[in-house]
């Protein structure tokens, strides 16, 4: 497994991260998958207090407890569940963040969170208040670093200019190259790490039947998948090629992948050992479909 320093932090994260939201098996099955992921060199595990009403944090906390010193644990905050259990509301306030972290620490069975991320964000948020909450948590030792999870260029710019974020999680794949227009270069120039999600576009780049995706038609999705297949040899898989496309960008430090089975784990983890794609392979891929641009939140 290859590793990368996450932005300006001291965190050495595996090029393949484990997206815990997809972990839906029984306890023994999940433990087997987590242990195998660690043995394969995956050290970055990403969850959120929103997932399964907090139960995902509880699950991953128990699964990682015995090997906590070997992992970089990331979770997210900002979506507050309603008291009646009917949905949630966006709440980036200082008061809520300082309260929510205590619940996450308990569920994760840990004294500290390696990377605490704002789970979204709007340009109307009280950004300075949000930043102050994260800085207080750093001073208290409850978190080591903080970042945001956002695809909104205007929000990302605000945090780049005003906060000590070390990372941004954003969707990025051959079928979603919107971050290339501005965000990836901006973050790289400021030594802020990028954690990619959606690298295989809901499986559409890894063998799932073609279907419309974002602004792409079914035919365009099929074309992108076919080009990926065309440069994938018999010793690798389409998923690995799609992940390598994401990781070839200099701004990307890790690709967080949803993993449900041991077979998926072994296939995906192997991509973290592959060399970069060649220039001609990258050129073929970027010509497969036209790049799109963000139309809102610019």
PDB file of C-alpha atoms in Angstrom:
ATOM      1  CA  UNK A   1       0.000   0.000   0.000  1.00  0.00           C
ATOM      2  CA  UNK A   2       1.237   3.474  -0.853  1.00  0.00           C
ATOM      3  CA  UNK A   3       0.768   6.382   1.549  1.00  0.00           C
ATOM      4  CA  UNK A   4       0.572  10.150   1.320  1.00  0.00           C
ATOM      5  CA  UNK A   5       0.880  12.939   3.864  1.00  0.00           C
ATOM      6  CA  UNK A   6      -2.554  14.528   4.154  1.00  0.00           C
ATOM      7  CA  UNK A   7      -2.039  18.162   3.228  1.00  0.00           C
ATOM      8  CA  UNK A   8      -0.102  20.117   5.838  1.00  0.00           C
ATOM      9  CA  UNK A   9      -0.893  17.600   8.580  1.00  0.00           C
ATOM     10  CA  UNK A  10       1.375  14.874   9.936  1.00  0.00           C
ATOM     11  CA  UNK A  11      -1.148  12.179   9.008  1.00  0.00           C
ATOM     12  CA  UNK A  12       0.244   9.548   6.624  1.00  0.00           C
ATOM     13  CA  UNK A  13      -2.901   8.181   5.001  1.00  0.00           C
ATOM     14  CA  UNK A  14      -3.220   5.123   2.815  1.00  0.00           C
ATOM     15  CA  UNK A  15      -3.931   5.860  -0.834  1.00  0.00           C
ATOM     16  CA  UNK A  16      -7.048   3.713  -0.435  1.00  0.00           C
ATOM     17  CA  UNK A  17      -9.338   4.779   2.394  1.00  0.00           C
ATOM     18  CA  UNK A  18     -12.160   2.718   3.880  1.00  0.00           C
ATOM     19  CA  UNK A  19     -15.623   4.261   3.624  1.00  0.00           C
ATOM     20  CA  UNK A  20     -17.381   2.803   6.651  1.00  0.00           C
ATOM     21  CA  UNK A  21     -20.923   3.715   5.595  1.00  0.00           C
ATOM     22  CA  UNK A  22     -20.964   0.647   3.330  1.00  0.00           C
ATOM     23  CA  UNK A  23     -20.125  -1.781   6.125  1.00  0.00           C
ATOM     24  CA  UNK A  24     -23.478  -3.551   6.501  1.00  0.00           C
ATOM     25  CA  UNK A  25     -22.668  -7.153   7.437  1.00  0.00           C
ATOM     26  CA  UNK A  26     -22.815  -8.885  10.803  1.00  0.00           C
ATOM     27  CA  UNK A  27     -20.241  -8.235  13.527  1.00  0.00           C
ATOM     28  CA  UNK A  28     -17.998 -11.213  12.761  1.00  0.00           C
ATOM     29  CA  UNK A  29     -18.087 -10.547   9.017  1.00  0.00           C
ATOM     30  CA  UNK A  30     -17.359  -6.862   9.523  1.00  0.00           C
ATOM     31  CA  UNK A  31     -14.473  -7.633  11.889  1.00  0.00           C
ATOM     32  CA  UNK A  32     -12.944  -9.953   9.309  1.00  0.00           C
ATOM     33  CA  UNK A  33     -13.152  -7.258   6.625  1.00  0.00           C
ATOM     34  CA  UNK A  34     -11.700  -4.557   8.890  1.00  0.00           C
ATOM     35  CA  UNK A  35      -8.833  -6.791  10.047  1.00  0.00           C
ATOM     36  CA  UNK A  36      -8.055  -7.754   6.464  1.00  0.00           C
ATOM     37  CA  UNK A  37      -8.132  -4.088   5.403  1.00  0.00           C
ATOM     38  CA  UNK A  38      -5.583  -3.248   8.089  1.00  0.00           C
ATOM     39  CA  UNK A  39      -3.428  -6.204   7.072  1.00  0.00           C
ATOM     40  CA  UNK A  40      -3.512  -4.954   3.469  1.00  0.00           C
ATOM     41  CA  UNK A  41      -2.217  -1.575   4.626  1.00  0.00           C
ATOM     42  CA  UNK A  42      -5.397   0.506   4.727  1.00  0.00           C
ATOM     43  CA  UNK A  43      -5.119   2.836   7.712  1.00  0.00           C
ATOM     44  CA  UNK A  44      -7.657   5.571   6.897  1.00  0.00           C
ATOM     45  CA  UNK A  45     -11.246   4.922   8.023  1.00  0.00           C
ATOM     46  CA  UNK A  46     -14.012   7.439   7.350  1.00  0.00           C
ATOM     47  CA  UNK A  47     -17.421   7.604   9.005  1.00  0.00           C
ATOM     48  CA  UNK A  48     -19.903  10.293  10.142  1.00  0.00           C
ATOM     49  CA  UNK A  49     -22.308  10.899  12.993  1.00  0.00           C
ATOM     50  CA  UNK A  50     -25.070  11.055  10.367  1.00  0.00           C
ATOM     51  CA  UNK A  51     -24.644   7.475   9.158  1.00  0.00           C
ATOM     52  CA  UNK A  52     -27.201   5.080  10.650  1.00  0.00           C
ATOM     53  CA  UNK A  53     -28.170   7.693  13.268  1.00  0.00           C
ATOM     54  CA  UNK A  54     -24.726   7.369  14.835  1.00  0.00           C
ATOM     55  CA  UNK A  55     -24.725   3.571  14.802  1.00  0.00           C
ATOM     56  CA  UNK A  56     -22.017   3.519  12.134  1.00  0.00           C
ATOM     57  CA  UNK A  57     -19.662   5.303  14.518  1.00  0.00           C
ATOM     58  CA  UNK A  58     -20.584   2.817  17.252  1.00  0.00           C
ATOM     59  CA  UNK A  59     -19.931  -0.080  14.893  1.00  0.00           C
ATOM     60  CA  UNK A  60     -16.577   1.166  13.620  1.00  0.00           C
ATOM     61  CA  UNK A  61     -15.462   2.192  17.094  1.00  0.00           C
ATOM     62  CA  UNK A  62     -15.935  -1.348  18.376  1.00  0.00           C
ATOM     63  CA  UNK A  63     -14.300  -2.909  15.304  1.00  0.00           C
ATOM     64  CA  UNK A  64     -11.196  -0.715  15.528  1.00  0.00           C
ATOM     65  CA  UNK A  65     -10.840  -0.471  19.298  1.00  0.00           C
ATOM     66  CA  UNK A  66      -8.140  -3.138  19.648  1.00  0.00           C
ATOM     67  CA  UNK A  67      -6.032  -1.589  16.864  1.00  0.00           C
ATOM     68  CA  UNK A  68      -6.777   2.096  17.437  1.00  0.00           C
ATOM     69  CA  UNK A  69      -3.091   3.021  17.412  1.00  0.00           C
ATOM     70  CA  UNK A  70      -2.765   1.683  13.855  1.00  0.00           C
ATOM     71  CA  UNK A  71      -5.530   3.767  12.279  1.00  0.00           C
ATOM     72  CA  UNK A  72      -6.351   7.289  11.212  1.00  0.00           C
ATOM     73  CA  UNK A  73      -9.964   7.770  12.215  1.00  0.00           C
ATOM     74  CA  UNK A  74     -12.067  10.400  10.461  1.00  0.00           C
ATOM     75  CA  UNK A  75     -15.648  11.378  11.172  1.00  0.00           C
ATOM     76  CA  UNK A  76     -17.967  14.259  10.337  1.00  0.00           C
ATOM     77  CA  UNK A  77     -20.313  16.720  12.028  1.00  0.00           C
ATOM     78  CA  UNK A  78     -22.949  19.290  11.094  1.00  0.00           C
ATOM     79  CA  UNK A  79     -26.103  17.316  10.442  1.00  0.00           C
ATOM     80  CA  UNK A  80     -28.223  17.275  13.607  1.00  0.00           C
ATOM     81  CA  UNK A  81     -30.849  14.575  13.928  1.00  0.00           C
ATOM     82  CA  UNK A  82     -34.258  15.830  14.972  1.00  0.00           C
ATOM     83  CA  UNK A  83     -35.555  14.788  18.368  1.00  0.00           C
ATOM     84  CA  UNK A  84     -38.491  12.932  16.802  1.00  0.00           C
ATOM     85  CA  UNK A  85     -36.138  10.920  14.599  1.00  0.00           C
ATOM     86  CA  UNK A  86     -37.710  12.315  11.430  1.00  0.00           C
ATOM     87  CA  UNK A  87     -34.723  13.516   9.424  1.00  0.00           C
ATOM     88  CA  UNK A  88     -32.061  16.037  10.323  1.00  0.00           C
ATOM     89  CA  UNK A  89     -31.207  19.727  10.060  1.00  0.00           C
ATOM     90  CA  UNK A  90     -28.004  21.484   9.070  1.00  0.00           C
ATOM     91  CA  UNK A  91     -26.312  22.943  12.144  1.00  0.00           C
ATOM     92  CA  UNK A  92     -22.727  24.247  11.845  1.00  0.00           C
ATOM     93  CA  UNK A  93     -22.937  26.276  15.058  1.00  0.00           C
ATOM     94  CA  UNK A  94     -20.135  26.346  17.606  1.00  0.00           C
ATOM     95  CA  UNK A  95     -22.461  25.107  20.355  1.00  0.00           C
ATOM     96  CA  UNK A  96     -23.604  22.107  18.368  1.00  0.00           C
ATOM     97  CA  UNK A  97     -20.128  21.076  17.175  1.00  0.00           C
ATOM     98  CA  UNK A  98     -18.705  21.253  20.717  1.00  0.00           C
ATOM     99  CA  UNK A  99     -21.568  19.085  21.928  1.00  0.00           C
ATOM    100  CA  UNK A 100     -21.669  16.628  19.025  1.00  0.00           C
ATOM    101  CA  UNK A 101     -17.984  15.745  19.301  1.00  0.00           C
ATOM    102  CA  UNK A 102     -18.576  14.315  22.778  1.00  0.00           C
ATOM    103  CA  UNK A 103     -21.152  11.888  21.423  1.00  0.00           C
ATOM    104  CA  UNK A 104     -18.863  10.879  18.557  1.00  0.00           C
ATOM    105  CA  UNK A 105     -15.955  10.238  20.925  1.00  0.00           C
ATOM    106  CA  UNK A 106     -18.151   7.982  23.060  1.00  0.00           C
ATOM    107  CA  UNK A 107     -19.512   6.054  20.106  1.00  0.00           C
ATOM    108  CA  UNK A 108     -16.044   5.652  18.602  1.00  0.00           C
ATOM    109  CA  UNK A 109     -14.613   4.569  21.962  1.00  0.00           C
ATOM    110  CA  UNK A 110     -11.641   6.888  21.592  1.00  0.00           C
ATOM    111  CA  UNK A 111     -10.120   9.895  23.348  1.00  0.00           C
ATOM    112  CA  UNK A 112      -9.434  11.763  20.132  1.00  0.00           C
ATOM    113  CA  UNK A 113     -10.459  11.980  16.485  1.00  0.00           C
ATOM    114  CA  UNK A 114      -7.640  12.218  13.950  1.00  0.00           C
ATOM    115  CA  UNK A 115      -9.648  14.173  11.376  1.00  0.00           C
ATOM    116  CA  UNK A 116     -12.933  15.927  12.213  1.00  0.00           C
ATOM    117  CA  UNK A 117     -14.762  17.175   9.122  1.00  0.00           C
ATOM    118  CA  UNK A 118     -17.611  19.588   8.608  1.00  0.00           C
ATOM    119  CA  UNK A 119     -20.161  17.456   6.772  1.00  0.00           C
ATOM    120  CA  UNK A 120     -21.246  19.977   4.166  1.00  0.00           C
ATOM    121  CA  UNK A 121     -21.457  23.743   4.380  1.00  0.00           C
ATOM    122  CA  UNK A 122     -23.145  26.739   2.783  1.00  0.00           C
ATOM    123  CA  UNK A 123     -21.940  30.245   2.054  1.00  0.00           C
ATOM    124  CA  UNK A 124     -24.537  31.523   4.542  1.00  0.00           C
ATOM    125  CA  UNK A 125     -22.977  29.598   7.461  1.00  0.00           C
ATOM    126  CA  UNK A 126     -21.381  31.403  10.438  1.00  0.00           C
ATOM    127  CA  UNK A 127     -17.967  30.315   9.152  1.00  0.00           C
ATOM    128  CA  UNK A 128     -15.867  32.066  11.789  1.00  0.00           C
ATOM    129  CA  UNK A 129     -17.960  30.490  14.553  1.00  0.00           C
ATOM    130  CA  UNK A 130     -17.595  27.059  12.962  1.00  0.00           C
ATOM    131  CA  UNK A 131     -13.837  27.491  12.662  1.00  0.00           C
ATOM    132  CA  UNK A 132     -13.616  28.621  16.285  1.00  0.00           C
ATOM    133  CA  UNK A 133     -15.305  25.399  17.402  1.00  0.00           C
ATOM    134  CA  UNK A 134     -12.792  23.263  15.543  1.00  0.00           C
ATOM    135  CA  UNK A 135      -9.861  25.290  16.889  1.00  0.00           C
ATOM    136  CA  UNK A 136     -11.143  24.860  20.453  1.00  0.00           C
ATOM    137  CA  UNK A 137     -11.376  21.106  19.945  1.00  0.00           C
ATOM    138  CA  UNK A 138      -7.800  21.044  18.676  1.00  0.00           C
ATOM    139  CA  UNK A 139      -6.604  22.958  21.740  1.00  0.00           C
ATOM    140  CA  UNK A 140      -8.474  20.531  23.977  1.00  0.00           C
ATOM    141  CA  UNK A 141      -6.841  17.551  22.262  1.00  0.00           C
ATOM    142  CA  UNK A 142     -10.180  16.058  21.252  1.00  0.00           C
ATOM    143  CA  UNK A 143      -9.285  16.288  17.569  1.00  0.00           C
ATOM    144  CA  UNK A 144      -5.906  16.358  15.877  1.00  0.00           C
ATOM    145  CA  UNK A 145      -6.914  18.110  12.664  1.00  0.00           C
ATOM    146  CA  UNK A 146     -10.035  19.318  10.919  1.00  0.00           C
ATOM    147  CA  UNK A 147     -11.301  19.632   7.372  1.00  0.00           C
ATOM    148  CA  UNK A 148     -14.505  19.875   5.376  1.00  0.00           C
ATOM    149  CA  UNK A 149     -16.498  17.586   3.120  1.00  0.00           C
ATOM    150  CA  UNK A 150     -17.862  19.741   0.315  1.00  0.00           C
ATOM    151  CA  UNK A 151     -18.168  20.053  -3.451  1.00  0.00           C
ATOM    152  CA  UNK A 152     -19.111  23.748  -3.367  1.00  0.00           C
ATOM    153  CA  UNK A 153     -16.340  25.985  -4.756  1.00  0.00           C
ATOM    154  CA  UNK A 154     -17.558  29.080  -2.879  1.00  0.00           C
ATOM    155  CA  UNK A 155     -17.546  27.216   0.463  1.00  0.00           C
ATOM    156  CA  UNK A 156     -14.157  25.640  -0.205  1.00  0.00           C
ATOM    157  CA  UNK A 157     -12.638  29.038  -1.011  1.00  0.00           C
ATOM    158  CA  UNK A 158     -13.903  30.476   2.280  1.00  0.00           C
ATOM    159  CA  UNK A 159     -12.286  27.730   4.339  1.00  0.00           C
ATOM    160  CA  UNK A 160      -9.059  27.888   2.351  1.00  0.00           C
ATOM    161  CA  UNK A 161      -8.809  31.617   3.108  1.00  0.00           C
ATOM    162  CA  UNK A 162     -10.023  31.621   6.710  1.00  0.00           C
ATOM    163  CA  UNK A 163      -9.323  28.259   8.350  1.00  0.00           C
ATOM    164  CA  UNK A 164      -6.504  25.873   9.157  1.00  0.00           C
ATOM    165  CA  UNK A 165      -8.153  22.983   7.356  1.00  0.00           C
ATOM    166  CA  UNK A 166      -5.828  20.167   6.310  1.00  0.00           C
ATOM    167  CA  UNK A 167      -8.198  18.455   3.879  1.00  0.00           C
ATOM    168  CA  UNK A 168     -11.298  18.614   1.736  1.00  0.00           C
ATOM    169  CA  UNK A 169     -13.330  15.524   0.874  1.00  0.00           C
ATOM    170  CA  UNK A 170     -15.020  15.807  -2.497  1.00  0.00           C
ATOM    171  CA  UNK A 171     -16.543  13.677  -5.207  1.00  0.00           C
ATOM    172  CA  UNK A 172     -14.122  13.069  -8.066  1.00  0.00           C
ATOM    173  CA  UNK A 173     -14.064  10.491 -10.856  1.00  0.00           C
ATOM    174  CA  UNK A 174     -13.799  10.167 -14.607  1.00  0.00           C
ATOM    175  CA  UNK A 175     -17.544  10.919 -14.639  1.00  0.00           C
ATOM    176  CA  UNK A 176     -17.234  13.874 -12.278  1.00  0.00           C
ATOM    177  CA  UNK A 177     -14.259  16.025 -13.192  1.00  0.00           C
ATOM    178  CA  UNK A 178     -15.820  19.245 -11.940  1.00  0.00           C
ATOM    179  CA  UNK A 179     -13.141  19.678  -9.230  1.00  0.00           C
ATOM    180  CA  UNK A 180     -10.503  20.001 -11.958  1.00  0.00           C
ATOM    181  CA  UNK A 181     -11.800  23.410 -13.040  1.00  0.00           C
ATOM    182  CA  UNK A 182     -10.700  25.223  -9.885  1.00  0.00           C
ATOM    183  CA  UNK A 183     -10.756  23.297  -6.621  1.00  0.00           C
ATOM    184  CA  UNK A 184      -7.994  20.732  -7.078  1.00  0.00           C
ATOM    185  CA  UNK A 185      -5.407  23.292  -8.131  1.00  0.00           C
ATOM    186  CA  UNK A 186      -6.476  25.724  -5.403  1.00  0.00           C
ATOM    187  CA  UNK A 187      -6.145  23.086  -2.696  1.00  0.00           C
ATOM    188  CA  UNK A 188      -2.831  21.770  -3.995  1.00  0.00           C
ATOM    189  CA  UNK A 189      -1.386  25.286  -4.123  1.00  0.00           C
ATOM    190  CA  UNK A 190      -2.345  25.792  -0.456  1.00  0.00           C
ATOM    191  CA  UNK A 191      -1.026  22.388   0.637  1.00  0.00           C
ATOM    192  CA  UNK A 192      -4.494  21.200   1.609  1.00  0.00           C
ATOM    193  CA  UNK A 193      -5.102  17.500   1.050  1.00  0.00           C
ATOM    194  CA  UNK A 194      -7.927  16.101  -1.046  1.00  0.00           C
ATOM    195  CA  UNK A 195      -9.788  12.931  -0.133  1.00  0.00           C
ATOM    196  CA  UNK A 196     -11.752  11.622  -3.086  1.00  0.00           C
ATOM    197  CA  UNK A 197     -15.083   9.837  -2.931  1.00  0.00           C
ATOM    198  CA  UNK A 198     -17.253   8.350  -5.678  1.00  0.00           C
ATOM    199  CA  UNK A 199     -14.203   7.165  -7.624  1.00  0.00           C
ATOM    200  CA  UNK A 200     -16.103   4.451  -9.492  1.00  0.00           C
ATOM    201  CA  UNK A 201     -19.276   6.543  -9.915  1.00  0.00           C
ATOM    202  CA  UNK A 202     -21.684   4.237  -8.058  1.00  0.00           C
ATOM    203  CA  UNK A 203     -20.164   1.241  -9.833  1.00  0.00           C
ATOM    204  CA  UNK A 204     -20.832   2.588 -13.339  1.00  0.00           C
ATOM    205  CA  UNK A 205     -17.101   2.575 -14.060  1.00  0.00           C
ATOM    206  CA  UNK A 206     -16.632  -0.896 -12.583  1.00  0.00           C
ATOM    207  CA  UNK A 207     -19.010  -3.143 -14.477  1.00  0.00           C
ATOM    208  CA  UNK A 208     -22.450  -1.938 -13.435  1.00  0.00           C
ATOM    209  CA  UNK A 209     -24.866  -1.502 -16.409  1.00  0.00           C
ATOM    210  CA  UNK A 210     -24.734   1.988 -17.899  1.00  0.00           C
ATOM    211  CA  UNK A 211     -27.263   4.548 -16.708  1.00  0.00           C
ATOM    212  CA  UNK A 212     -27.500   8.361 -16.715  1.00  0.00           C
ATOM    213  CA  UNK A 213     -25.145   9.948 -14.165  1.00  0.00           C
ATOM    214  CA  UNK A 214     -25.035  13.639 -13.251  1.00  0.00           C
ATOM    215  CA  UNK A 215     -25.205  15.476 -16.579  1.00  0.00           C
ATOM    216  CA  UNK A 216     -24.025  12.463 -18.611  1.00  0.00           C
ATOM    217  CA  UNK A 217     -26.341  10.358 -20.729  1.00  0.00           C
ATOM    218  CA  UNK A 218     -26.439   6.581 -20.600  1.00  0.00           C
ATOM    219  CA  UNK A 219     -24.474   6.468 -23.864  1.00  0.00           C
ATOM    220  CA  UNK A 220     -21.755   8.756 -22.474  1.00  0.00           C
ATOM    221  CA  UNK A 221     -21.482   6.676 -19.309  1.00  0.00           C
ATOM    222  CA  UNK A 222     -21.155   3.543 -21.446  1.00  0.00           C
ATOM    223  CA  UNK A 223     -18.429   5.226 -23.486  1.00  0.00           C
ATOM    224  CA  UNK A 224     -16.442   6.144 -20.368  1.00  0.00           C
ATOM    225  CA  UNK A 225     -16.764   2.609 -19.003  1.00  0.00           C
ATOM    226  CA  UNK A 226     -15.677   1.126 -22.320  1.00  0.00           C
ATOM    227  CA  UNK A 227     -12.527   3.258 -22.453  1.00  0.00           C
ATOM    228  CA  UNK A 228     -11.662   2.161 -18.928  1.00  0.00           C
ATOM    229  CA  UNK A 229     -12.120  -1.462 -19.961  1.00  0.00           C
ATOM    230  CA  UNK A 230      -9.958  -0.929 -23.037  1.00  0.00           C
ATOM    231  CA  UNK A 231      -6.905   0.072 -20.999  1.00  0.00           C
ATOM    232  CA  UNK A 232      -7.466  -2.495 -18.235  1.00  0.00           C
ATOM    233  CA  UNK A 233      -5.364  -5.627 -18.740  1.00  0.00           C
ATOM    234  CA  UNK A 234      -6.186  -9.142 -17.568  1.00  0.00           C
ATOM    235  CA  UNK A 235      -4.189  -8.745 -14.356  1.00  0.00           C
ATOM    236  CA  UNK A 236      -6.306  -5.836 -13.120  1.00  0.00           C
ATOM    237  CA  UNK A 237      -9.924  -4.642 -12.995  1.00  0.00           C
ATOM    238  CA  UNK A 238     -11.975  -1.712 -14.218  1.00  0.00           C
ATOM    239  CA  UNK A 239     -12.444  -0.548 -10.633  1.00  0.00           C
ATOM    240  CA  UNK A 240      -8.686  -0.420 -10.150  1.00  0.00           C
ATOM    241  CA  UNK A 241      -8.244   1.610 -13.342  1.00  0.00           C
ATOM    242  CA  UNK A 242     -10.980   4.060 -12.319  1.00  0.00           C
ATOM    243  CA  UNK A 243      -9.342   4.502  -8.905  1.00  0.00           C
ATOM    244  CA  UNK A 244      -5.907   4.970 -10.461  1.00  0.00           C
ATOM    245  CA  UNK A 245      -7.356   7.740 -12.642  1.00  0.00           C
ATOM    246  CA  UNK A 246      -8.424   9.582  -9.480  1.00  0.00           C
ATOM    247  CA  UNK A 247      -5.154   9.019  -7.642  1.00  0.00           C
ATOM    248  CA  UNK A 248      -3.002  10.164 -10.570  1.00  0.00           C
ATOM    249  CA  UNK A 249      -3.939  13.774  -9.835  1.00  0.00           C
ATOM    250  CA  UNK A 250      -1.276  15.435  -7.704  1.00  0.00           C
ATOM    251  CA  UNK A 251      -3.887  16.968  -5.371  1.00  0.00           C
ATOM    252  CA  UNK A 252      -5.364  13.608  -4.317  1.00  0.00           C
ATOM    253  CA  UNK A 253      -4.034  12.009  -1.151  1.00  0.00           C
ATOM    254  CA  UNK A 254      -6.547   9.189  -0.763  1.00  0.00           C
ATOM    255  CA  UNK A 255      -9.589   7.671  -2.444  1.00  0.00           C
ATOM    256  CA  UNK A 256     -12.192   6.581   0.098  1.00  0.00           C
ATOM    257  CA  UNK A 257     -14.046   3.528  -1.139  1.00  0.00           C
ATOM    258  CA  UNK A 258     -17.215   1.908   0.117  1.00  0.00           C
ATOM    259  CA  UNK A 259     -16.369  -1.747   0.804  1.00  0.00           C
ATOM    260  CA  UNK A 260     -18.905  -4.456   1.685  1.00  0.00           C
ATOM    261  CA  UNK A 261     -17.145  -7.768   0.971  1.00  0.00           C
ATOM    262  CA  UNK A 262     -13.701  -9.347   1.177  1.00  0.00           C
ATOM    263  CA  UNK A 263     -13.639  -9.725  -2.610  1.00  0.00           C
ATOM    264  CA  UNK A 264     -14.282  -5.996  -3.069  1.00  0.00           C
ATOM    265  CA  UNK A 265     -11.654  -5.202  -0.462  1.00  0.00           C
ATOM    266  CA  UNK A 266      -8.922  -7.226  -2.144  1.00  0.00           C
ATOM    267  CA  UNK A 267      -9.711  -5.776  -5.567  1.00  0.00           C
ATOM    268  CA  UNK A 268      -9.863  -2.180  -4.356  1.00  0.00           C
ATOM    269  CA  UNK A 269      -6.882  -2.341  -1.991  1.00  0.00           C
ATOM    270  CA  UNK A 270      -4.668  -3.596  -4.814  1.00  0.00           C
ATOM    271  CA  UNK A 271      -5.139  -0.256  -6.600  1.00  0.00           C
ATOM    272  CA  UNK A 272      -3.105   1.329  -3.806  1.00  0.00           C
ATOM    273  CA  UNK A 273      -0.039  -0.605  -4.972  1.00  0.00           C
ATOM    274  CA  UNK A 274      -0.303   0.107  -8.689  1.00  0.00           C
ATOM    275  CA  UNK A 275       1.995   2.578 -10.478  1.00  0.00           C
ATOM    276  CA  UNK A 276       0.481   5.742 -11.975  1.00  0.00           C
ATOM    277  CA  UNK A 277      -1.311   5.510 -15.285  1.00  0.00           C
ATOM    278  CA  UNK A 278       0.762   6.444 -18.296  1.00  0.00           C
ATOM    279  CA  UNK A 279       0.287   9.763 -20.071  1.00  0.00           C
ATOM    280  CA  UNK A 280      -1.370   8.110 -23.039  1.00  0.00           C
ATOM    281  CA  UNK A 281      -3.773   6.205 -20.789  1.00  0.00           C
ATOM    282  CA  UNK A 282      -4.753   9.413 -19.022  1.00  0.00           C
ATOM    283  CA  UNK A 283      -5.240  11.133 -22.369  1.00  0.00           C
ATOM    284  CA  UNK A 284      -7.540   8.370 -23.583  1.00  0.00           C
ATOM    285  CA  UNK A 285      -9.601   8.627 -20.426  1.00  0.00           C
ATOM    286  CA  UNK A 286     -10.032  12.392 -20.388  1.00  0.00           C
ATOM    287  CA  UNK A 287     -11.118  12.275 -24.028  1.00  0.00           C
ATOM    288  CA  UNK A 288     -13.742   9.629 -23.264  1.00  0.00           C
ATOM    289  CA  UNK A 289     -16.329  12.177 -22.128  1.00  0.00           C
ATOM    290  CA  UNK A 290     -16.250  15.985 -21.928  1.00  0.00           C
ATOM    291  CA  UNK A 291     -15.480  17.482 -18.532  1.00  0.00           C
ATOM    292  CA  UNK A 292     -18.384  19.203 -16.793  1.00  0.00           C
ATOM    293  CA  UNK A 293     -18.324  22.313 -14.615  1.00  0.00           C
ATOM    294  CA  UNK A 294     -20.113  23.334 -11.448  1.00  0.00           C
ATOM    295  CA  UNK A 295     -23.163  25.406 -12.315  1.00  0.00           C
ATOM    296  CA  UNK A 296     -24.096  26.403  -8.758  1.00  0.00           C
ATOM    297  CA  UNK A 297     -22.287  27.567  -5.611  1.00  0.00           C
ATOM    298  CA  UNK A 298     -19.487  29.023  -7.693  1.00  0.00           C
TER     299      UNK A 298
END
